Short mmCIF file of C-alpha atoms and ligand atoms in Angstrom, two decimals:
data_model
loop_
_atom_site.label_atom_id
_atom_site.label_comp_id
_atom_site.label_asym_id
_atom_site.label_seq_id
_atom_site.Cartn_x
_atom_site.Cartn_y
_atom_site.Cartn_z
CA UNK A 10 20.59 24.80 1.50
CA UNK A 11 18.27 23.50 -1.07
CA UNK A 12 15.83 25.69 -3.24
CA UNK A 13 18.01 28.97 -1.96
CA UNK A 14 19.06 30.80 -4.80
CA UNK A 15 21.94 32.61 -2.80
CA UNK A 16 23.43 29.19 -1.87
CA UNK A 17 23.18 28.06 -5.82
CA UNK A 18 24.88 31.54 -6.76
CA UNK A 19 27.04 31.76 -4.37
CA UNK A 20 28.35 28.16 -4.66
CA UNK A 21 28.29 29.26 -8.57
CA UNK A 22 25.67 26.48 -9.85
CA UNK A 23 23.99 29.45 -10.92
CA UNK A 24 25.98 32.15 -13.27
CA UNK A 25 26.45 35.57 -12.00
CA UNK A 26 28.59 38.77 -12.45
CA UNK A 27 30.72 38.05 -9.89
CA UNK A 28 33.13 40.82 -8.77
CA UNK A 29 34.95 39.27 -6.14
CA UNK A 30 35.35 35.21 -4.91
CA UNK A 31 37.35 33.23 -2.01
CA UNK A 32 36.76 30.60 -0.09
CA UNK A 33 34.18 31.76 2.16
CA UNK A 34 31.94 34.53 0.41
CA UNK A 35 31.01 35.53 -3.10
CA UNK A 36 30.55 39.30 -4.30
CA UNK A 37 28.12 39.82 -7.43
CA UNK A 38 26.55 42.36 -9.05
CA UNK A 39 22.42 42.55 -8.15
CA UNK A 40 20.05 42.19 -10.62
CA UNK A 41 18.20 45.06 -9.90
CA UNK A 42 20.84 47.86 -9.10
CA UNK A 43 19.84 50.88 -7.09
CA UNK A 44 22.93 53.01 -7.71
CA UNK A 45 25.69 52.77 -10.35
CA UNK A 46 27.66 50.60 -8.20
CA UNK A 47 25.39 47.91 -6.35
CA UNK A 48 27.46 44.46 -4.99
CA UNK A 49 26.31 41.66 -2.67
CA UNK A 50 28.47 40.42 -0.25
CA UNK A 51 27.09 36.86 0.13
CA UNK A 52 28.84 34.01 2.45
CA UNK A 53 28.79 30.99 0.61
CA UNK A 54 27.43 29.38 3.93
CA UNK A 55 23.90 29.59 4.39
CA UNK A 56 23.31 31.78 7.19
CA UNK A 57 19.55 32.90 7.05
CA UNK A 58 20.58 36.27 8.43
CA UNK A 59 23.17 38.41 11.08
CA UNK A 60 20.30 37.61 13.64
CA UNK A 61 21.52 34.15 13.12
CA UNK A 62 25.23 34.91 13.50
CA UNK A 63 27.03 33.31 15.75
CA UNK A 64 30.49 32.84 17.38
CA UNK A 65 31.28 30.33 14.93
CA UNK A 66 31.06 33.15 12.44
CA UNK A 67 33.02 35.37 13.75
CA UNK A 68 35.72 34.85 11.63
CA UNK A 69 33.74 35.03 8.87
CA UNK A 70 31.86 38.76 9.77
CA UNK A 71 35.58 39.97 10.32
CA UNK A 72 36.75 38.67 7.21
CA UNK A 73 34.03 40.42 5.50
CA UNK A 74 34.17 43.53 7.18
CA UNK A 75 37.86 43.99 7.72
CA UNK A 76 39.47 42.30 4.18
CA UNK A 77 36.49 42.11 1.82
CA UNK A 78 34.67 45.55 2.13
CA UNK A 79 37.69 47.64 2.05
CA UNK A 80 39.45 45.82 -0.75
CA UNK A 81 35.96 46.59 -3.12
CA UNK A 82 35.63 50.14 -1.93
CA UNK A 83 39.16 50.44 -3.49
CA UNK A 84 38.67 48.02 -6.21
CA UNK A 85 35.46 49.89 -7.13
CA UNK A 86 36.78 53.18 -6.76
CA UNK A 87 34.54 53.99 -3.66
CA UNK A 88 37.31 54.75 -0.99
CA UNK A 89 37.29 58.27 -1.47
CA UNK A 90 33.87 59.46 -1.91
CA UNK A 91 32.16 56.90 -0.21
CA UNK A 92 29.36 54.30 -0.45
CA UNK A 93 26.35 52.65 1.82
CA UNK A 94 26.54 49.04 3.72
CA UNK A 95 22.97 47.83 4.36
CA UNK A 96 21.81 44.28 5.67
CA UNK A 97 18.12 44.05 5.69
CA UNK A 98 17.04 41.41 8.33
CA UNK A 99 14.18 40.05 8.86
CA UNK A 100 10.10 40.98 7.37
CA UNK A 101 10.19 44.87 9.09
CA UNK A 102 14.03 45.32 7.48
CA UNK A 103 12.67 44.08 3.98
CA UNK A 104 15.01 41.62 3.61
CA UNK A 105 13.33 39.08 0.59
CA UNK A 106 16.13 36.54 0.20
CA UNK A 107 16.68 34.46 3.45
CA UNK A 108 20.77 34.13 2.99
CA UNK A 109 22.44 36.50 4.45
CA UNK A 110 24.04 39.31 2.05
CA UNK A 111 25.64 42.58 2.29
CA UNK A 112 24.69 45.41 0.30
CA UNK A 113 27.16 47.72 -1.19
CA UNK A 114 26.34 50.65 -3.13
CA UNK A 115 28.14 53.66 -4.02
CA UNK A 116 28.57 55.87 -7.18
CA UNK A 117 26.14 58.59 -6.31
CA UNK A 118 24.86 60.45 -3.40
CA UNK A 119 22.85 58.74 -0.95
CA UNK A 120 19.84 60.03 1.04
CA UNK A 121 18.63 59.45 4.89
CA UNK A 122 16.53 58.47 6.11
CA UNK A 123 15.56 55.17 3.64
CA UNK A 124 12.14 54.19 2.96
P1 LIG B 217 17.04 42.04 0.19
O1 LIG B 217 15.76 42.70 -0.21
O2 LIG B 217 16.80 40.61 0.67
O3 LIG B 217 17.90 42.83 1.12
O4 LIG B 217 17.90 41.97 -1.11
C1 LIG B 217 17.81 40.99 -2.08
C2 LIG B 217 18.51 41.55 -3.30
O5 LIG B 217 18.84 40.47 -4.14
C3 LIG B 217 17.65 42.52 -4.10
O6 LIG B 217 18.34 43.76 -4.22
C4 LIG B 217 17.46 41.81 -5.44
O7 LIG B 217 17.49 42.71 -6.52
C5 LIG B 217 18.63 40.84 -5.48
N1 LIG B 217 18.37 39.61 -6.16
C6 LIG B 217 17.29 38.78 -6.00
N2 LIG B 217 17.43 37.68 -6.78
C7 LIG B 217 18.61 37.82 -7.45
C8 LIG B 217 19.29 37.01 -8.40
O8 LIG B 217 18.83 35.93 -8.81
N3 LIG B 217 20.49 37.48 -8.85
C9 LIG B 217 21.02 38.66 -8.43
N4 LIG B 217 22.19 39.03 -8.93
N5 LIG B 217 20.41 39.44 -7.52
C10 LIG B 217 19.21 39.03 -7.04
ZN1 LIG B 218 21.41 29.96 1.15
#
């Protein structure tokens, strides 16, 4: 989608420290890290969020929940001790870029409830 920075990142017109890469998502580091270890999952599709999912995702959400998730909690070294997923959606859930992205973050201890 044009003018979305995710897209441009994620489709890698726009450098980033990228972790991970396939075919169908993008994993980079954010540029404003709130833990040692903070990743976004990002689909190189534009979907504007998982309110927008649909069945013809569903491949995609299993891919990144069942191959690319586990394979950076090992990569990272988060398998044992743990980390947070969190997909802001929408104004209330604070997300501020409208392409869908997971957030990964591990390397210290997390609180609950979050702000
Ligand atoms: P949201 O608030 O939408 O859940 O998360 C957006 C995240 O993207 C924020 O954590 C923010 O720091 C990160 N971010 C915004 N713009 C850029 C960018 O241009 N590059 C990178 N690497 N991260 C970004
Ligand atoms: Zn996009």
């Amino acid at each position: 989608m044009a003018d979305c920075i995710f897209c441009k990142i994620a489709n890698g017109e726009i450098q980033s420290q990228t972790v991970y890469e396939d075919e169908s998502v993008r994993v980079f580091r954010d540029l404003s890290p709130q833990a040692p270890e903070h990743v976004l999952i990002v689909p190189k599709k534009h979907i504007e969020n998982v309110a927008e999912f649909n069945s013809e995702d569903r491949g995609l959400a299993a891919h990144i929940f069942t191959e690319v998730i586990p394979k950076l909690a090992k990569d990272l070294n988060l398998d044992e001790k743990g980390f947070r997923l969190v997909i802001n959606t929408g104004e209330d859930g604070g997300q501020t870029v409208n392409h869908l992205h997971v957030h990964l973050l591990g390397g210290r201890k997390m609180t609950w409830p979050p702000g």
